[in-house]
Short mmCIF file of C-alpha atoms in Angstrom, two decimals:
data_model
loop_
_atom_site.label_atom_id
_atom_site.label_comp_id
_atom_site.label_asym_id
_atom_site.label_seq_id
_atom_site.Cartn_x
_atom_site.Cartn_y
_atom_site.Cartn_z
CA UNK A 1 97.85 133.48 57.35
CA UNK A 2 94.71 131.89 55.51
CA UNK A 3 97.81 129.28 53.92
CA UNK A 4 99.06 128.09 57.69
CA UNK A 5 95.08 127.69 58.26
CA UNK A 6 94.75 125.62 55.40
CA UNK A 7 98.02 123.84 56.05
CA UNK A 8 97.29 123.06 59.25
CA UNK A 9 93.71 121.64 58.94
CA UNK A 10 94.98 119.51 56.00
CA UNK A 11 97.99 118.32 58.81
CA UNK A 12 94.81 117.81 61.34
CA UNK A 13 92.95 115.76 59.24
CA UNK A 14 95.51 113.49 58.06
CA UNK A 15 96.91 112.96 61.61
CA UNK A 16 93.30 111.64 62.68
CA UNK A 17 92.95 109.81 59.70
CA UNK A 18 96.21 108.13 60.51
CA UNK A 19 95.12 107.73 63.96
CA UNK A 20 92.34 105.78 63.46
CA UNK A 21 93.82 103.46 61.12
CA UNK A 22 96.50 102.70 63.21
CA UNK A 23 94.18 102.99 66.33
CA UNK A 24 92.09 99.85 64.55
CA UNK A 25 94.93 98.31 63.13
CA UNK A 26 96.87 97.72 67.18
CA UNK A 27 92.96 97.76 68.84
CA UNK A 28 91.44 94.76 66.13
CA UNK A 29 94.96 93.26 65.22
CA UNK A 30 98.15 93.24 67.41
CA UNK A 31 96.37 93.49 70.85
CA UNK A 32 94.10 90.21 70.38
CA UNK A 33 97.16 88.60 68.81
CA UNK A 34 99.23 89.69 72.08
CA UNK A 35 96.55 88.51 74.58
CA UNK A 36 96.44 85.16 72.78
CA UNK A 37 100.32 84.98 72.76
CA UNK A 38 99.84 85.78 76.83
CA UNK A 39 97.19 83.30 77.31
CA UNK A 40 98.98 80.36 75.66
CA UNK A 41 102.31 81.26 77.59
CA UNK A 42 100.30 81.47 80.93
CA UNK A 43 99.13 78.09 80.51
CA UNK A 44 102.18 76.82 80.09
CA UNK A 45 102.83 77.86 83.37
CA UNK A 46 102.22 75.85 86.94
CA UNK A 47 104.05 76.77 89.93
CA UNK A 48 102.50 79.94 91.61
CA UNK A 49 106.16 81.25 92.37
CA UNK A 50 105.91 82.13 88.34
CA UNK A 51 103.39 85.33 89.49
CA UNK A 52 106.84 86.98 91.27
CA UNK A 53 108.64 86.32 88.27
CA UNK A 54 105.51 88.55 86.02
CA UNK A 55 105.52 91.48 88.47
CA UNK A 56 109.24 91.86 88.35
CA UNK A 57 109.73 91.87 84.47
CA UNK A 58 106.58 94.50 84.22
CA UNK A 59 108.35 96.70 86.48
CA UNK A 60 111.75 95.88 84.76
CA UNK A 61 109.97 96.91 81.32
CA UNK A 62 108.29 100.02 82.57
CA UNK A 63 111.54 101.40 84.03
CA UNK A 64 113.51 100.33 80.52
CA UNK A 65 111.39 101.92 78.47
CA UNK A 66 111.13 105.31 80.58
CA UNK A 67 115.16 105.46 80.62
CA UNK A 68 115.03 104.27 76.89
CA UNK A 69 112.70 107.57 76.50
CA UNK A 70 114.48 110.07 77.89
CA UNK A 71 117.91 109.41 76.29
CA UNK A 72 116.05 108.98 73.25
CA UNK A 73 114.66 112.87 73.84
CA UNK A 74 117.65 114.17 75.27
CA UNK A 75 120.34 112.66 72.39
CA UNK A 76 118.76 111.20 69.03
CA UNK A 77 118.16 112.97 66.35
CA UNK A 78 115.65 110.87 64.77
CA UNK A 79 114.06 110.63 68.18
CA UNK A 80 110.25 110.80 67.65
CA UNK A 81 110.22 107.89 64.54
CA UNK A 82 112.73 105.65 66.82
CA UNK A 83 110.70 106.52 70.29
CA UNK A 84 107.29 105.74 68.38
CA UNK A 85 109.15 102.63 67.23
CA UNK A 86 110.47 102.28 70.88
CA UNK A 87 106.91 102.67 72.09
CA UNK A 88 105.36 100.32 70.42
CA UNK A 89 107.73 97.39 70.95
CA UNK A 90 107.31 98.50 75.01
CA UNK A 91 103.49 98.51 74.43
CA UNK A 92 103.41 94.77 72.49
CA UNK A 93 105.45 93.47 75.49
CA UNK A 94 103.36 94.92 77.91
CA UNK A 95 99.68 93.77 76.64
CA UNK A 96 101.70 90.05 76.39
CA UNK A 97 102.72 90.59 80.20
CA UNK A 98 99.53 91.68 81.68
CA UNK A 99 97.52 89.11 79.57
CA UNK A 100 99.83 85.97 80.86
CA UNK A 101 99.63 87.86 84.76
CA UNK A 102 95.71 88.09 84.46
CA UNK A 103 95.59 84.42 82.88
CA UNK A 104 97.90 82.86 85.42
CA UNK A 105 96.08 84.34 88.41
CA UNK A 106 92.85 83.30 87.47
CA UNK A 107 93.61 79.75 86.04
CA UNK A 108 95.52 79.16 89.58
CA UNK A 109 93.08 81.13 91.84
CA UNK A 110 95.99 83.30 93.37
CA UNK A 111 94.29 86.06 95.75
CA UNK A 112 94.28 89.34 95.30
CA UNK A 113 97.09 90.07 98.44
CA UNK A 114 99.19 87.29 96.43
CA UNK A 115 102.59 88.54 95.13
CA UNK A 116 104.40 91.57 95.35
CA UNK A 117 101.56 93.90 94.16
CA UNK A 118 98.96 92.37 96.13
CA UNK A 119 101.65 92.88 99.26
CA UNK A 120 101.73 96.44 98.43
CA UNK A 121 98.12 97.31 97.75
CA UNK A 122 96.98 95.59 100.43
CA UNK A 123 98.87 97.03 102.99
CA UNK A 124 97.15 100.05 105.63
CA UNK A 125 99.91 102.31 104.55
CA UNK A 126 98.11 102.65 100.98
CA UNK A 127 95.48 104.91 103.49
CA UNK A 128 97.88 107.07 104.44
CA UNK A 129 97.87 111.18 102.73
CA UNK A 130 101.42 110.66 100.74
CA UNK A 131 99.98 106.90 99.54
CA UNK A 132 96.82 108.47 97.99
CA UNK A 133 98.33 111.05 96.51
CA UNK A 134 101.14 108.63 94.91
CA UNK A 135 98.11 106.69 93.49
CA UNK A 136 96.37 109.75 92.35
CA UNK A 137 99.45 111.07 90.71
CA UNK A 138 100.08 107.86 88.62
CA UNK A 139 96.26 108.02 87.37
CA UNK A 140 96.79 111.64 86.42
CA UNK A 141 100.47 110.69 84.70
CA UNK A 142 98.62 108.83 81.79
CA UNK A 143 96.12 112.19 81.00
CA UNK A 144 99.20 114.19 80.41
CA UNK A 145 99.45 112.30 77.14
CA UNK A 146 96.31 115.21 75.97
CA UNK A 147 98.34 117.66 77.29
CA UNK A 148 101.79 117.33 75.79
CA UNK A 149 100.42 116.26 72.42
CA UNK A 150 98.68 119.32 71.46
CA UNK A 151 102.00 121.34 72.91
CA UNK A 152 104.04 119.44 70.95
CA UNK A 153 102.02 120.01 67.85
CA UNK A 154 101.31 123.61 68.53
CA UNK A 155 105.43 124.07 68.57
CA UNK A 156 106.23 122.52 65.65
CA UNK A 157 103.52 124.28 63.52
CA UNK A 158 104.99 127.68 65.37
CA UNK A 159 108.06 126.66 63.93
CA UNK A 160 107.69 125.39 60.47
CA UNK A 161 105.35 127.80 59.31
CA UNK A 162 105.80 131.56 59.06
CA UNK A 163 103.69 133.82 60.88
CA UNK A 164 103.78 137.19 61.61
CA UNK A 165 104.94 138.45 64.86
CA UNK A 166 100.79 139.30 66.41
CA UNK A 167 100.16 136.08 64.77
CA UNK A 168 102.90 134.51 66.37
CA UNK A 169 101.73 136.22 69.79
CA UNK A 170 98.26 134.53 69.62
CA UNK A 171 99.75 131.15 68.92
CA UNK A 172 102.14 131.39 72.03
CA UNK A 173 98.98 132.59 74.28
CA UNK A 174 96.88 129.76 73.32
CA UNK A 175 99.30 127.35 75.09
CA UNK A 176 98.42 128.60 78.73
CA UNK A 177 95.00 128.63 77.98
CA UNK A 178 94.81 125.38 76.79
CA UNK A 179 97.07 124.23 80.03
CA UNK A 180 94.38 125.76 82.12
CA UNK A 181 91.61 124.07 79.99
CA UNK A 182 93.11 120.35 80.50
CA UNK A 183 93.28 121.47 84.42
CA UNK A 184 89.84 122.57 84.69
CA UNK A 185 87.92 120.74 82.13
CA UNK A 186 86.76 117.73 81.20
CA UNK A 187 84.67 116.05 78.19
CA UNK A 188 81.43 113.96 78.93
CA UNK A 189 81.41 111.42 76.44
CA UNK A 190 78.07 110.33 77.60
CA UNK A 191 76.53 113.47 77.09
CA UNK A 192 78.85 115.63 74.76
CA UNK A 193 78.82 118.38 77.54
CA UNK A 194 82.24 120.18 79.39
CA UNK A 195 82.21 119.83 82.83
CA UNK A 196 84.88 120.91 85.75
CA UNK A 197 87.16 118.16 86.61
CA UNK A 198 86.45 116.92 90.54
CA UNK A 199 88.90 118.47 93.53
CA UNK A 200 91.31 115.92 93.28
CA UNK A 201 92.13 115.89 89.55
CA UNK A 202 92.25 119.59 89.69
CA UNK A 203 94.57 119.60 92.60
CA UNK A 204 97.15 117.25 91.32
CA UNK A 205 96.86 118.48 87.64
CA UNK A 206 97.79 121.67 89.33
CA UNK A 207 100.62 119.99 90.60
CA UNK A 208 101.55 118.83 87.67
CA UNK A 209 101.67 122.18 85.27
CA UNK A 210 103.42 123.83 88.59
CA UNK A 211 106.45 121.74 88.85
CA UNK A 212 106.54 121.78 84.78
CA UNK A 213 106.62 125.52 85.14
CA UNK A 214 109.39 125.49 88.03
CA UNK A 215 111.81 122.96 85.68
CA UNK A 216 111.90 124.98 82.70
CA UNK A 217 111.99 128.72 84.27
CA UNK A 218 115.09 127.01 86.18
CA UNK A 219 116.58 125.78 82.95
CA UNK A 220 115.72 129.36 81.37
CA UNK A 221 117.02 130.98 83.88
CA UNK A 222 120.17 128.72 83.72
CA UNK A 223 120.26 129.35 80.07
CA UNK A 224 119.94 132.86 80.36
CA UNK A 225 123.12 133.01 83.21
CA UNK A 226 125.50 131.16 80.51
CA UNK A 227 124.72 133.73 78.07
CA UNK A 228 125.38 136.41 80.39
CA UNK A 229 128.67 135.14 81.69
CA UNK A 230 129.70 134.75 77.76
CA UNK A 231 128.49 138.21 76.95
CA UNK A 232 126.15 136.93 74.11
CA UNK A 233 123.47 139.57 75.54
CA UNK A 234 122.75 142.83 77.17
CA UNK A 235 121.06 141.82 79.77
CA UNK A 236 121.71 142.55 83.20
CA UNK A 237 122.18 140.73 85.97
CA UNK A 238 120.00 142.58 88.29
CA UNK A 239 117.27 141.55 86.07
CA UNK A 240 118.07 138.17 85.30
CA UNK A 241 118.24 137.62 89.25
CA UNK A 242 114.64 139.34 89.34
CA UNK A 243 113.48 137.20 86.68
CA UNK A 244 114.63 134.25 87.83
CA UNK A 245 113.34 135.19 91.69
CA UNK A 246 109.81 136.29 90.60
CA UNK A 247 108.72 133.42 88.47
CA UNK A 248 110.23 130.68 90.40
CA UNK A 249 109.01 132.10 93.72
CA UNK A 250 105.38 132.57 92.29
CA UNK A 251 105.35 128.93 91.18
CA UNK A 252 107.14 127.42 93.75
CA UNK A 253 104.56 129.65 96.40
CA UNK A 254 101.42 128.33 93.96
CA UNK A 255 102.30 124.84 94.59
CA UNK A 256 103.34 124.74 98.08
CA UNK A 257 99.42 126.66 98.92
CA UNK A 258 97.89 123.59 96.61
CA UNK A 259 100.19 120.86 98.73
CA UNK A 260 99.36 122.63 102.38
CA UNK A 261 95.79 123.39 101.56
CA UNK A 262 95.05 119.60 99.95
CA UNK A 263 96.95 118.26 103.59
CA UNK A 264 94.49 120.55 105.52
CA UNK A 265 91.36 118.93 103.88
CA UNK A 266 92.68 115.65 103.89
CA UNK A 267 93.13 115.97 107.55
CA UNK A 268 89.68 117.22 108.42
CA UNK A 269 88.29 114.39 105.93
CA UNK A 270 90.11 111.91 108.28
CA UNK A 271 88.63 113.65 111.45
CA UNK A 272 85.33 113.52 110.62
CA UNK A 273 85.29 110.02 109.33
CA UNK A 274 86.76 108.65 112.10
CA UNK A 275 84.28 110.60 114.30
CA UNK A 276 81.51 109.18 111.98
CA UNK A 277 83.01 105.54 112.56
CA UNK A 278 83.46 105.83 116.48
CA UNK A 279 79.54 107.21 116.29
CA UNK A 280 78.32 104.16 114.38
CA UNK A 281 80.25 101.48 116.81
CA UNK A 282 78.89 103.45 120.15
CA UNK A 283 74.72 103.45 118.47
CA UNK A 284 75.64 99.36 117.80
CA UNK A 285 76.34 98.90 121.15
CA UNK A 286 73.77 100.62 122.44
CA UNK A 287 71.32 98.31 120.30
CA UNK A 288 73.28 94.94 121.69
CA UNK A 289 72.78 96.51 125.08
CA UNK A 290 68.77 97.21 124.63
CA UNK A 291 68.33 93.60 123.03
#
């Protein structure tokens, strides 16, 4: 056990090592090079029909490299060195795209409802409950980078090392506690101090780790059917049909409370803002009516 330990705080320290060398190495090197390569194209550029043309090939290279990704996962087997490769080709692109977008719109003073993304965040259905939410579940997409890298570590030191089977126990447990850690806390880098995330992190992290948990008991449970139909196990069906029933229930129940009770608040949020507004017009017009 004292060996893994070892191993695995030798395999810690060269990962950050490696991390911040390649962290300054993009940061200092490739992204300045890439914003310069954006600014000179943008310059290049003149007729404001060229901002359409920006928005469409970001979108264009954010769905690519999300379809590139999950074939890559599902069928390669040299998948993480040629999605890391994948990754940072998409990444290179990207800094040149938004560095030629922000160049062009400011050297041609396009406004901020200019274009299809200024149509789209501009619009009064971006106030709406599901158009919040949407928003608030694309911020909280990019933190689930902390939360898959440590679960992706923590299974392949499971698996390349040997442990024993309590040892192997205490490794599996940690993952739900850490899952419940990256829900409810968050690092102050200000003041080095852990502090609860606020209500609406929570609620769509929440969100998050509940429709994880509904895919893969579904896929379990799917796995475990196929083994019972081929008689590769004794168990039964009674209690693969409880199993199944129990934990998808529970998780499905769990995030249909979080949905209906996050709808409630937003509703009474709503309410009494628009009560505060209509309050705030009638004490104006009792002023103009005084004067």
């Amino acid at each position: 056990m004292l060996n893994n330990f070892l191993i695995i705080g030798i395999f810690i320290v060269v990962l950050i090592i490696l991390a911040i060398i390649s962290g300054l190495i993009f940061m200092k090197g490739i992204v300045p090079f890439c914003e310069f390569v954006g600014k000179k194209l943008a310059k290049k550029l003149f007729s404001k029909y060229w901002i359409y043309f920006f928005e469409i090939s970001f979108l264009i290279l954010i769905v690519s490299f999300a379809t590139i990704g999950l074939y890559l996962v599902s069928f390669s087997e040299y998948q993480s060195l040629i999605f890391i490769i994948v990754l940072i080709i998409f990444t290179i692109l990207i800094v040149i795209e938004t560095s030629a977008y922000t160049e062009f719109r400011n050297r041609n003073n396009i406004s901020k409802t200019s274009g299809i993304l200024g149509w789209i965040v501009h619009r009064a259905v971006w106030k709406t409950y599901i158009a919040k939410r949407i928003l608030l579940f694309i911020e909280q997409l990019v933190h689930t980078f902390y939360l898959f890298i440590p679960f992706y570590l923590s299974l392949l030191i499971m698996s390349e090392l040997k442990w024993s089977d309590q040892d192997y126990f205490y490794s599996l447990l940690f993952l739900p506690i850490y899952a419940n850690a990256w829900v409810y806390l968050r690092f102050s880098k200000k003041m080095y101090i852990v502090n609860f995330n606020s209500y609406e992190t929570l609620f769509m992290r929440r969100l998050i780790i509940y429709t994880l948990i509904i895919g893969y008991s579904i896929m379990e449970s799917y796995s475990k059917f196929s083994q019972y139909l081929s008689n590769k196990n004794i168990l039964s069906f009674e209690y693969l049909f409880v199993y199944s029933a129990v934990i998808v229930y529970i998780a499905v129940d769990r995030l249909l409370k979080e949905i209906v009770s996050d709808v409630e608040k937003f509703k009474k949020e709503k309410s009494e803002t628009e009560k505060l507004q209509k309050e705030v017009v009638r004490k104006r017009r009792i002023r103009r009516i005084r004067f």
